[in-house]
Amino acid sequence: MEIPKAYDPSQAEEHHYARWEASGFFAPEINQDPNAEAFSIVIPPPNVTGTLHMGHALQHTLMDVLTRWKRMLGYRTLFLVGVDHAGISTQLMVTRQLKKDEHKTPRDIGREAFTAKVWEWKNKYGGEITRQIRREGLSVDWTRERFTMEDDLSRAVREVFVRLYEEGWIYRGTRIVNWCPKDKTVLSDLEVKEEKAKEGKLYYLRYPVKDGEKGREGEGEKGSGREDENPQSVIRDPQLTITVATTRPETMLGDTAVAVNPEDERYKTLIGKTIALPLTGREIPIIADEYVESEFGTGAVKITPAHDSNDWEIGERHGLEKLIVMNDDATMNAAAGEAFAGLDRFAAREKVVEEFEKLGLLEKVEDYELTLPHCERCKTIIEPLLSEQWFVKMDEMRDLALKLMREENSPRFFPEVPHKKVYTTWLENLRDWTISRQLWWGHQIPAWYDADGSVYVARTKEEAVELAGTNDLTQDEDVLDTWFSSALWPFSTLGWTWRPVGSRQAAEGSSSPQSANRQPPTDLETFYPTDVLVTGRDIIFLWVSRMVMTGMKFMGERPFDDVIIHGTVLDKNGQRMSKTKNNGIDPLVVFEKYGVDATRMTLAGSATGVDFAWRDERVDSFRNFANKIWNATRFCLMNSEGAAVLSVPVATGSPVKTETTRGNPVATASGSDLADRWIVSRLNKTAKAVNRALETYQFHEAVQLLYHFFWDDFCDWYIELVKDDITSCDTETEGHGDAELGIPQSAIRNPQSDARSRILTILEQALRLLHPFMPFLTEELWLKLPGISNGLHNAAYSSAEKTIMLTTFPTGDASLIDEQAESEMQSVIELITKVRNIRAEMNIKASDSLSIHIAADAKMQNVFAANDAQIKKLARADKIVLADSLDVPKASARAVLTGNAEIAVPLEGLIDFEKERSRLKGQIEKLDIELQRLNGQLSNASFVEKAPAEKVKELRDRKNEIETQISTLKENLNALG
RNA sequence: GCCGACUUAGCUCAGUGGUAGAGCACUCGCUUCACACGCGAUAGGUCACAAGUUCGAAUCUUGUAGUCGGCACCA
């Protein structure tokens, strides 16, 4: 078989995905086991306008690893995919396009034409993200792909809206909301980001008190204590004024009161008086409210109920007028007065300040650090505005989520710290959710108004007509917040309300002949609740919390058990990636350069929940790893004649020594006995550890385990140890082994094919373990292995076309973990490493052979004797002398091994005594440092007394070991003279 | 203002009461018939700082400094 020397990812990534998808491997129906447990994940639906970024790639990789792993374990697996209509961003994108192509605004063409345009756009460009998801290799079920704006999901949205309205959990009301003057829509609190203002100012404005000259008796005496530190302008002015401090002078045009703290002695006498509000000709009262902090500013606050949420609350308490002085584009309106109408809010601010200055009422302007709310999307400064909107009342919703957390610790966050606390705290302080948006792209609010303005909330217009008793209805113009539909995602996608129970449609995937009589369970029954949600921390509030609430409310059950919060991928300088900084790393470019599998390994290899700086070098090492796997397989395939992957009787993966059939080549293994037992033990240990790691979502742990098992154990040691057994020419007499051990030649197979089958079988198991992380490479290689078939599949998939993705995932068999083999192998490895060290330090050429003298106890001698050939090969020695004690010339390099064994390599004529001395000294020094620490600990009476006896014994044993080694090395050193 | 996370080898990061780990980079050697995207052998760290708990702390507690994040307030 001709196989290229280097792995070319693009070649493997080209064709497997299409076959997997076409063969229905991704659909749960591929699972033929009626008793299979379900496993489900829903994808956080990416925006239809979106393109793949590293955050997606990370999140998607983790979900796919879990899905592929569970599928291989035999679960009925659904990884549900879909996209989100992304109200604002999609509308903006299409608006931009419209302007560019036709120089028109949405208003020019009207609502209907505009939404048609968006659908057109969606159909044309919306597929980009789904193509990219395929490129990533995600094993999602495309037959169940969903879109938040499709009919079925829209129906679920209306259903939820109506039910919540009927229960009074959704209401329409007039509140101060976050208004984006550019996008001209209201936003929820979560779509507003606070940012430091570049140059904040605090303006001190004097408001004349009406009849002020007469209204100040007593004020001076009582406030005298404070006057020195904070001289009040009210005292000195001929006309009595009260000074208010504000960062937004333009809003004074909408002031309807000035408030002071009721306990503030300075102002007590002014309470109840009125102010002649400059520039407006209006008179407003001075009121007392606890909200005002006397210490802050001047202790007097201008109140603008229509343009500030705190002021609004004060306004409510005192029955103040709520005067709106701005338009929806943040220009001043007629109510602001003729001089200001039409001015932008910032121009109006300047003008107000100018006018105050002219009137001598501007006391001072101070620099002031403040943060301002910005529109998350367009960065425009948000205007708090009084507006009538739809809200979801959060009291009961919040309690559903809090109760679930308190009573069942659900959902479980991974990592739990800090997310559990952040989530809970947020819930506890939750305010009502503004759900209406002044957009056209989205779910139009299912509320209709009659001529009188009475509202009828209904699932359909027909229903509304029935309620209203008239046909003359207009539907609410607004649409719902995109997150409203996202909140229903885990159950709306599975058929909630739109797919009747027991009528699972036949169109989807399965061709399996189900019994005609039995009603199969619906998707909703099978897959809800989902098992785990994987997402970023930025949408814990926006999305996770709301899914929990709606899930509890409408399904009566949590939407998922676990929530994995992954970290953020930062650029190489540790900065967040952003469009404005243009420091994003395009996953598709990385795929192109290193391959999808290497990228997936890199992403999965970062610790769960921890941010990490992206480094191409990291992918490099996994690209190299992929190449290593490729070449290890290439090597096995080059030496695979007469061999085949063995179908392992134990599902958990135990290719060797299973005592099944007598003819089983694995069971009759000879020759490389220790190496075989060792690699099987390592394989099973690794499999166990990988499963354990995945169960707790320690993806990076699994990646490390697999990397080291494959590279270190399998490639560096196992392949090298058995190389001679599998590469010797077929025609030659087979090497050491069977003849000596008396295995009859008649035993059908020859030892070489057996060895070849063994390594192929180990390799095949390793590929299975790697598959969830590296799907393309492992499939590409697996299909090339001799002897593979769908007979290796998990029983649930036995009739499916052969693929590694349906084989059984090795879980590790404890009975095949062989500690003795591992420790014996450790001795062999130590021996070889020490000899190699001598060779390297003494500059012995690779081509120069040497002999190794070993003094060891009988047990270890046996181990070395049994692996004589491998030791010779890997240490490049031509002779091994085993004895109870060393008898070698002075001109030898020496070393000690664990277990009181010693080795010496005679180097007649090659030895550099000075070098050997320093080499030995170096080793002694290292051991001595450890010995001193051990002595320190063991001479500490309280340690010996209080530490567990086991621990003390461990240290004593280690101390003895080191002492022996040191004394041996010292003897050797002295012997050198 | 409140809450939280992080600070470990040159770099990027694991580890989390009992002898400090990986990958990359560095040093030395190797055209060893799977792989130079390789093989072999080294070197490199008072685990931010200080105090405490403990027989024992990188790991637990408290404090300090630096970095980053979330939330709230902002007249």
mmCIF file of N, CA and C (backbone and C1' of nucleotides) in Angstrom, chain A residues 190 193 413 419 421-427 430 433 483 536-547 549, chain B residues 70-72:
data_model
loop_
_atom_site.group_PDB
_atom_site.id
_atom_site.type_symbol
_atom_site.label_atom_id
_atom_site.label_comp_id
_atom_site.label_asym_id
_atom_site.label_seq_id
_atom_site.Cartn_x
_atom_site.Cartn_y
_atom_site.Cartn_z
ATOM 1 N N LEU A 190 -29.384 43.982 29.382
ATOM 2 C CA LEU A 190 -28.228 43.166 29.053
ATOM 3 C C LEU A 190 -27.579 43.552 27.724
ATOM 4 N N LYS A 193 -23.988 48.265 27.408
ATOM 5 C CA LYS A 193 -22.677 48.104 28.051
ATOM 6 C C LYS A 193 -22.203 49.439 28.590
ATOM 7 N N PHE A 413 -22.845 24.081 37.036
ATOM 8 C CA PHE A 413 -21.904 24.804 36.182
ATOM 9 C C PHE A 413 -20.524 24.160 36.244
ATOM 10 N N HIS A 419 -19.182 30.620 38.404
ATOM 11 C CA HIS A 419 -20.429 30.835 37.673
ATOM 12 C C HIS A 419 -21.686 30.617 38.480
ATOM 13 N N LYS A 421 -22.263 31.249 41.574
ATOM 14 C CA LYS A 421 -22.547 32.405 42.414
ATOM 15 C C LYS A 421 -22.986 33.608 41.569
ATOM 16 N N VAL A 422 -22.295 33.825 40.481
ATOM 17 C CA VAL A 422 -22.618 34.949 39.611
ATOM 18 C C VAL A 422 -24.050 34.819 39.092
ATOM 19 N N TYR A 423 -24.379 33.615 38.677
ATOM 20 C CA TYR A 423 -25.718 33.312 38.159
ATOM 21 C C TYR A 423 -26.780 33.567 39.232
ATOM 22 N N THR A 424 -26.528 33.044 40.417
ATOM 23 C CA THR A 424 -27.510 33.177 41.488
ATOM 24 C C THR A 424 -27.683 34.634 41.906
ATOM 25 N N THR A 425 -26.581 35.316 42.056
ATOM 26 C CA THR A 425 -26.649 36.719 42.464
ATOM 27 C C THR A 425 -27.413 37.550 41.440
ATOM 28 N N TRP A 426 -27.133 37.275 40.180
ATOM 29 C CA TRP A 426 -27.820 38.019 39.129
ATOM 30 C C TRP A 426 -29.327 37.803 39.208
ATOM 31 N N LEU A 427 -29.707 36.541 39.389
ATOM 32 C CA LEU A 427 -31.129 36.224 39.485
ATOM 33 C C LEU A 427 -31.787 36.982 40.634
ATOM 34 N N LEU A 430 -32.687 40.550 39.761
ATOM 35 C CA LEU A 430 -33.220 40.681 38.413
ATOM 36 C C LEU A 430 -34.360 41.685 38.318
ATOM 37 N N TRP A 433 -37.921 42.314 32.249
ATOM 38 C CA TRP A 433 -37.228 42.153 30.969
ATOM 39 C C TRP A 433 -38.041 42.861 29.871
ATOM 40 N N TRP A 483 -33.765 37.140 22.058
ATOM 41 C CA TRP A 483 -33.519 36.166 23.127
ATOM 42 C C TRP A 483 -34.812 35.539 23.639
ATOM 43 N N GLY A 536 -20.508 30.251 26.246
ATOM 44 C CA GLY A 536 -19.578 31.241 26.798
ATOM 45 C C GLY A 536 -20.208 31.984 27.940
ATOM 46 N N ARG A 537 -19.388 32.593 28.768
ATOM 47 C CA ARG A 537 -19.951 33.211 29.969
ATOM 48 C C ARG A 537 -20.732 34.476 29.662
ATOM 49 N N ASP A 538 -20.512 35.052 28.462
ATOM 50 C CA ASP A 538 -21.214 36.298 28.155
ATOM 51 C C ASP A 538 -22.716 36.102 27.975
ATOM 52 N N ILE A 539 -23.165 34.869 27.811
ATOM 53 C CA ILE A 539 -24.608 34.718 27.644
ATOM 54 C C ILE A 539 -25.263 33.874 28.739
ATOM 55 N N ILE A 540 -24.601 33.805 29.881
ATOM 56 C CA ILE A 540 -25.207 33.091 31.004
ATOM 57 C C ILE A 540 -26.529 33.754 31.382
ATOM 58 N N PHE A 541 -26.539 35.101 31.419
ATOM 59 C CA PHE A 541 -27.765 35.815 31.779
ATOM 60 C C PHE A 541 -28.722 35.874 30.599
ATOM 61 N N LEU A 542 -28.162 36.280 29.449
ATOM 62 C CA LEU A 542 -28.995 36.483 28.268
ATOM 63 C C LEU A 542 -29.738 35.223 27.871
ATOM 64 N N TRP A 543 -29.078 34.098 28.017
ATOM 65 C CA TRP A 543 -29.633 32.889 27.433
ATOM 66 C C TRP A 543 -29.840 31.757 28.440
ATOM 67 N N VAL A 544 -28.764 31.388 29.142
ATOM 68 C CA VAL A 544 -28.840 30.223 30.023
ATOM 69 C C VAL A 544 -29.961 30.389 31.044
ATOM 70 N N SER A 545 -29.958 31.533 31.731
ATOM 71 C CA SER A 545 -30.941 31.745 32.788
ATOM 72 C C SER A 545 -32.360 31.700 32.227
ATOM 73 N N ARG A 546 -32.534 32.262 31.050
ATOM 74 C CA ARG A 546 -33.878 32.333 30.492
ATOM 75 C C ARG A 546 -34.368 30.972 29.994
ATOM 76 N N MET A 547 -33.425 30.154 29.519
ATOM 77 C CA MET A 547 -33.829 28.789 29.159
ATOM 78 C C MET A 547 -34.270 28.026 30.400
ATOM 79 N N MET A 549 -35.626 29.297 33.066
ATOM 80 C CA MET A 549 -36.943 29.785 33.474
ATOM 81 C C MET A 549 -38.049 29.235 32.581
ATOM 82 P P G B 70 -16.490 42.354 31.398
ATOM 83 O "O5'" G B 70 -17.479 41.905 32.565
ATOM 84 C "C5'" G B 70 -18.209 40.689 32.435
ATOM 85 C "C4'" G B 70 -18.919 40.393 33.720
ATOM 86 C "C3'" G B 70 -19.861 41.487 34.209
ATOM 87 O "O3'" G B 70 -21.106 41.442 33.544
ATOM 88 C "C1'" G B 70 -18.531 40.764 36.004
ATOM 89 P P C B 71 -21.890 42.781 33.315
ATOM 90 O "O5'" C B 71 -22.412 43.122 34.786
ATOM 91 C "C5'" C B 71 -23.336 42.266 35.447
ATOM 92 C "C4'" C B 71 -23.527 42.718 36.871
ATOM 93 C "C3'" C B 71 -23.982 44.157 37.044
ATOM 94 O "O3'" C B 71 -25.368 44.318 36.813
ATOM 95 C "C1'" C B 71 -22.238 43.718 38.549
ATOM 96 P P A B 72 -25.894 45.701 36.268
ATOM 97 O "O5'" A B 72 -25.714 46.644 37.533
ATOM 98 C "C5'" A B 72 -26.593 46.496 38.636
ATOM 99 C "C4'" A B 72 -26.090 47.301 39.804
ATOM 100 C "C3'" A B 72 -26.101 48.802 39.621
ATOM 101 O "O3'" A B 72 -27.399 49.331 39.788
ATOM 102 C "C1'" A B 72 -24.068 48.164 40.589
#
